[in-house]
Amino acid sequence: MLISRGKQRLLMLLTYAVLLGFAVYCLFPFLWMLATSLKPDEEIRTINPTFWIESPTFKHFDNVLHGSKFMTFFKNSVFIALVTTAASLLISIFAGYALSRFVRFRGVKLFSIAMLLSQMIPGVLLLIPLYLVMKNLSLINSYMSLILAYTTFTVPLCTFMMKGFFDSIPYEMEESAEIDGCTRVGIIFRILMPVSLPSLVATSLFAFLNAWNEFMFGFVFINDESHRTLTPGISLFKGLYQTDWGSMMAASVMSVLPVVILFVFLQKFLVGGMTAGAVKG
Amino acid sequence: MEPIELERPKKRAPKWRVAPMTLRERKIKRIAYLFVLPALLFFLLLNAYPLVNVLLDSFQFKNLMNKALSGFAGLSNYREVIHNEYFKTALWNTVVWTVLSVAGEYVLGLISALALNQPIKGRTIFRAIIIVPWVVPIVIAGMTWTWMLTPDYGIINLWLVKLGLLKEPYYWLGELNTALITVVFVNVWRSFPFYTISLLAGLQSVSRDIIEAAAIDGAGITRRFWHIILPQLKTVSLTIIFIHVIWTAINFDFIWVMTEGGPLYSSETLPIMIYRYAMQDYNFGNASALASMMLGFMISGFILYYFFSVRKKGAN
């Protein structure tokens, strides 16, 4: 309508070309990772690499699963990420509710400034004192140290996300529940939670991804194989396997898998959450 | 996003409620404070307290390897850090790393957002594919690219040689002049989807009417883009660029996983330096001084941004 038909067709072709280019750019490393993990060593070490695998093998997967502590790392990561998600969700539901409904109190307003500022404080700068705090509490080499650190850094964003969702729910619903004798906590869990299920999903997805992907604190706080999480564990494989790229890619495939599965199902929520996060800062 | 817009209550409380607090209001206040308490505790114990500690420690001698030396240090930690042989390199690398990453991410984000904003089939699928790099752990992204870039059997080298662009495989991550740039490239790959999604949301709110009006007045596609679409994306753009300048400058994972700051400090940035001071030399005093300096840089950046955007708004 705004441009001639010929130009429109050209624009459409161009759009497809650009998007296709981006798709290849974004997916290629993953496909190559998968291909490498399934190839026998001779096919990895060749100067004519292809996606076609002559004799696919699960040797590398077997190697990683049985020849290393991969499963321990994996379980640790799942546990820590789940606890972090639950904890930050619970904390941010209440904090977000307060920010949405009770900003008229000065204390709550101050709290909202504190949350905003804490989003700006990067983890690296707090690495040393946090390490000392954990050491003094003798939490080094424990799940608790990571759960506490991750929860601290995810709560602010989750709180703002929850606040945004609560803002969109009319207050009248709560008033009538209150007249019927429902307590505040009751209101949150019986009235608001069921309505804001998608937002809960988005928020917990964020918390989970953050905890699952975090590297630095896991690397510094944990020195003990039995408590190590996946990301530092994998980075240490580099020393263990030297140039056994097949095994390293097999480990990568297995640690990306849960994230990708979650992502495929919850992609829609994630986009909404990212935009909310970007808009709220 | 507005710079810092603190929420105001939507409806001002009626006068009769403001005067002495009613019993009900007092009860609500107690509940409100109770609700923010857990989050506040986390903030105070694991954010505010450590932050104050960093500032205090930066003026103390604190070295776990040499416990005899302790007490007030004045500015000597700062002096030591600034006179470190590699401080200037690390500072310059941080600037290069941040500027190039953010610029690259913005360009790719903008192009992909513009393409995704066209009314074509399969948009959702393309959008999903483009976000994928952003959800995988940095460590995995770093490892996979390291493998693809290895000089012996890395596919990128082999292809570049085959295409005739390179004479022989090149050790991208191991040479002084390409290590940092290569990590920037991988960082751009992982981080640009965030820009795509934010800019796409911004594009979708650009009013069709104005674009149509401009088209009727005879503005071509490029003109419409530069004079109408881009200016309307200004707020979103400023926000994501500002956030990402901070996120990138303080990023530890990428560089550590791919090069550990090497070879010969050629990709060392300030966060890597903080880590080395703290966890390799156990010199917490120096590490805190460097961390405080970074904090200072960030705060000045924040203030600049704030005044810039406030003045802009006042002018309009």
PDB file of N, CA, C and O in Angstrom, chain A residues 14 18 20 27 51 61 70 85 96 100 132 144 151 163 174 184 191 197 207 224 234 240 245 260 269 274 281:
ATOM      1  N   LEU A  14      13.983  -9.792   0.418  1.00  0.00           N
ATOM      2  CA  LEU A  14      15.082  -9.326   1.243  1.00  0.00           C
ATOM      3  C   LEU A  14      14.854  -9.745   2.694  1.00  0.00           C
ATOM      4  O   LEU A  14      15.755 -10.250   3.375  1.00  0.00           O
ATOM      5  N   VAL A  18      17.282 -12.082   4.893  1.00  0.00           N
ATOM      6  CA  VAL A  18      17.885 -11.636   6.153  1.00  0.00           C
ATOM      7  C   VAL A  18      17.540 -12.603   7.275  1.00  0.00           C
ATOM      8  O   VAL A  18      18.410 -13.050   8.043  1.00  0.00           O
ATOM      9  N   LEU A  20      16.622 -15.694   7.110  1.00  0.00           N
ATOM     10  CA  LEU A  20      17.273 -16.993   6.906  1.00  0.00           C
ATOM     11  C   LEU A  20      18.733 -16.925   7.339  1.00  0.00           C
ATOM     12  O   LEU A  20      19.247 -17.825   8.004  1.00  0.00           O
ATOM     13  N   LEU A  27      21.627 -20.801  14.708  1.00  0.00           N
ATOM     14  CA  LEU A  27      21.503 -22.239  14.960  1.00  0.00           C
ATOM     15  C   LEU A  27      22.763 -23.031  14.649  1.00  0.00           C
ATOM     16  O   LEU A  27      22.970 -24.105  15.199  1.00  0.00           O
ATOM     17  N   PHE A  51      28.341 -32.304   7.778  1.00  0.00           N
ATOM     18  CA  PHE A  51      27.275 -32.623   8.724  1.00  0.00           C
ATOM     19  C   PHE A  51      26.909 -34.097   8.642  1.00  0.00           C
ATOM     20  O   PHE A  51      26.287 -34.638   9.522  1.00  0.00           O
ATOM     21  N   PHE A  61      28.996 -39.677  24.588  1.00  0.00           N
ATOM     22  CA  PHE A  61      27.986 -39.521  25.645  1.00  0.00           C
ATOM     23  C   PHE A  61      28.263 -40.510  26.765  1.00  0.00           C
ATOM     24  O   PHE A  61      28.217 -40.165  27.947  1.00  0.00           O
ATOM     25  N   PHE A  70      29.762 -35.875  35.491  1.00  0.00           N
ATOM     26  CA  PHE A  70      28.744 -35.065  34.844  1.00  0.00           C
ATOM     27  C   PHE A  70      27.386 -35.170  35.526  1.00  0.00           C
ATOM     28  O   PHE A  70      26.716 -34.166  35.787  1.00  0.00           O
ATOM     29  N   THR A  85      14.549 -20.942  42.196  1.00  0.00           N
ATOM     30  CA  THR A  85      13.315 -20.503  41.550  1.00  0.00           C
ATOM     31  C   THR A  85      12.191 -20.401  42.571  1.00  0.00           C
ATOM     32  O   THR A  85      11.495 -19.379  42.646  1.00  0.00           O
ATOM     33  N   GLY A  96       6.404  -7.995  45.328  1.00  0.00           N
ATOM     34  CA  GLY A  96       5.756  -7.387  44.173  1.00  0.00           C
ATOM     35  C   GLY A  96       4.353  -6.909  44.510  1.00  0.00           C
ATOM     36  O   GLY A  96       3.930  -5.842  44.077  1.00  0.00           O
ATOM     37  N   SER A 100       2.999  -3.123  44.359  1.00  0.00           N
ATOM     38  CA  SER A 100       1.878  -2.778  43.499  1.00  0.00           C
ATOM     39  C   SER A 100       0.751  -2.083  44.276  1.00  0.00           C
ATOM     40  O   SER A 100       0.119  -1.174  43.760  1.00  0.00           O
ATOM     41  N   LEU A 132      33.755 -13.759  51.427  1.00  0.00           N
ATOM     42  CA  LEU A 132      34.103 -13.713  52.849  1.00  0.00           C
ATOM     43  C   LEU A 132      32.893 -14.002  53.732  1.00  0.00           C
ATOM     44  O   LEU A 132      33.002 -14.703  54.737  1.00  0.00           O
ATOM     45  N   MET A 144      23.867 -24.146  49.806  1.00  0.00           N
ATOM     46  CA  MET A 144      23.252 -22.955  50.375  1.00  0.00           C
ATOM     47  C   MET A 144      23.912 -21.679  49.853  1.00  0.00           C
ATOM     48  O   MET A 144      23.220 -20.709  49.563  1.00  0.00           O
ATOM     49  N   THR A 151      19.490 -16.268  44.642  1.00  0.00           N
ATOM     50  CA  THR A 151      18.216 -15.672  45.030  1.00  0.00           C
ATOM     51  C   THR A 151      18.362 -14.158  45.159  1.00  0.00           C
ATOM     52  O   THR A 151      17.533 -13.397  44.656  1.00  0.00           O
ATOM     53  N   LYS A 163       5.251  -7.175  40.148  1.00  0.00           N
ATOM     54  CA  LYS A 163       4.560  -5.909  40.363  1.00  0.00           C
ATOM     55  C   LYS A 163       3.807  -5.491  39.103  1.00  0.00           C
ATOM     56  O   LYS A 163       2.635  -5.111  39.165  1.00  0.00           O
ATOM     57  N   GLU A 174     -10.163  -7.685  44.757  1.00  0.00           N
ATOM     58  CA  GLU A 174      -9.659  -7.944  46.099  1.00  0.00           C
ATOM     59  C   GLU A 174     -10.605  -7.401  47.151  1.00  0.00           C
ATOM     60  O   GLU A 174     -10.819  -8.009  48.183  1.00  0.00           O
ATOM     61  N   ARG A 184      -5.155 -11.194  53.631  1.00  0.00           N
ATOM     62  CA  ARG A 184      -4.300 -10.737  52.531  1.00  0.00           C
ATOM     63  C   ARG A 184      -3.633 -11.910  51.824  1.00  0.00           C
ATOM     64  O   ARG A 184      -3.605 -11.999  50.604  1.00  0.00           O
ATOM     65  N   ILE A 191      -7.060 -15.519  44.917  1.00  0.00           N
ATOM     66  CA  ILE A 191      -7.647 -14.663  43.894  1.00  0.00           C
ATOM     67  C   ILE A 191      -6.626 -14.293  42.825  1.00  0.00           C
ATOM     68  O   ILE A 191      -6.873 -14.423  41.634  1.00  0.00           O
ATOM     69  N   LEU A 197      -1.346 -16.812  36.277  1.00  0.00           N
ATOM     70  CA  LEU A 197      -0.529 -18.001  36.048  1.00  0.00           C
ATOM     71  C   LEU A 197       0.547 -17.795  34.974  1.00  0.00           C
ATOM     72  O   LEU A 197       1.708 -18.148  35.186  1.00  0.00           O
ATOM     73  N   ALA A 207      13.976 -16.902  36.658  1.00  0.00           N
ATOM     74  CA  ALA A 207      14.787 -17.274  37.818  1.00  0.00           C
ATOM     75  C   ALA A 207      15.555 -18.550  37.519  1.00  0.00           C
ATOM     76  O   ALA A 207      16.748 -18.660  37.810  1.00  0.00           O
ATOM     77  N   ASP A 224      34.555 -28.254  45.439  1.00  0.00           N
ATOM     78  CA  ASP A 224      34.480 -29.641  45.815  1.00  0.00           C
ATOM     79  C   ASP A 224      33.602 -30.331  44.773  1.00  0.00           C
ATOM     80  O   ASP A 224      32.518 -29.871  44.453  1.00  0.00           O
ATOM     81  N   ILE A 234      31.608 -27.934  33.460  1.00  0.00           N
ATOM     82  CA  ILE A 234      31.921 -28.060  32.038  1.00  0.00           C
ATOM     83  C   ILE A 234      33.168 -27.285  31.669  1.00  0.00           C
ATOM     84  O   ILE A 234      33.997 -27.738  30.892  1.00  0.00           O
ATOM     85  N   LEU A 240      40.330 -31.409  31.614  1.00  0.00           N
ATOM     86  CA  LEU A 240      40.275 -32.862  31.788  1.00  0.00           C
ATOM     87  C   LEU A 240      40.407 -33.588  30.461  1.00  0.00           C
ATOM     88  O   LEU A 240      41.139 -34.558  30.329  1.00  0.00           O
ATOM     89  N   TRP A 245      37.264 -33.100  21.762  1.00  0.00           N
ATOM     90  CA  TRP A 245      36.120 -32.215  21.528  1.00  0.00           C
ATOM     91  C   TRP A 245      34.814 -32.985  21.462  1.00  0.00           C
ATOM     92  O   TRP A 245      33.756 -32.454  21.785  1.00  0.00           O
ATOM     93  N   VAL A 260      16.744 -25.924  26.384  1.00  0.00           N
ATOM     94  CA  VAL A 260      16.083 -25.837  25.086  1.00  0.00           C
ATOM     95  C   VAL A 260      14.662 -26.404  25.164  1.00  0.00           C
ATOM     96  O   VAL A 260      13.730 -25.839  24.586  1.00  0.00           O
ATOM     97  N   PHE A 269       5.971 -17.095  26.744  1.00  0.00           N
ATOM     98  CA  PHE A 269       6.042 -16.389  28.019  1.00  0.00           C
ATOM     99  C   PHE A 269       7.350 -15.627  28.150  1.00  0.00           C
ATOM    100  O   PHE A 269       7.401 -14.531  28.674  1.00  0.00           O
ATOM    101  N   MET A 274      10.742 -10.889  28.760  1.00  0.00           N
ATOM    102  CA  MET A 274      11.902 -10.098  28.363  1.00  0.00           C
ATOM    103  C   MET A 274      11.507  -8.663  28.095  1.00  0.00           C
ATOM    104  O   MET A 274      12.203  -7.741  28.476  1.00  0.00           O
ATOM    105  N   GLY A 281      13.383  -1.990  33.201  1.00  0.00           N
ATOM    106  CA  GLY A 281      14.793  -1.816  33.556  1.00  0.00           C
ATOM    107  C   GLY A 281      15.246  -2.945  34.431  1.00  0.00           C
ATOM    108  O   GLY A 281      16.026  -2.791  35.309  1.00  0.00           O
TER     109      GLY A 281
END
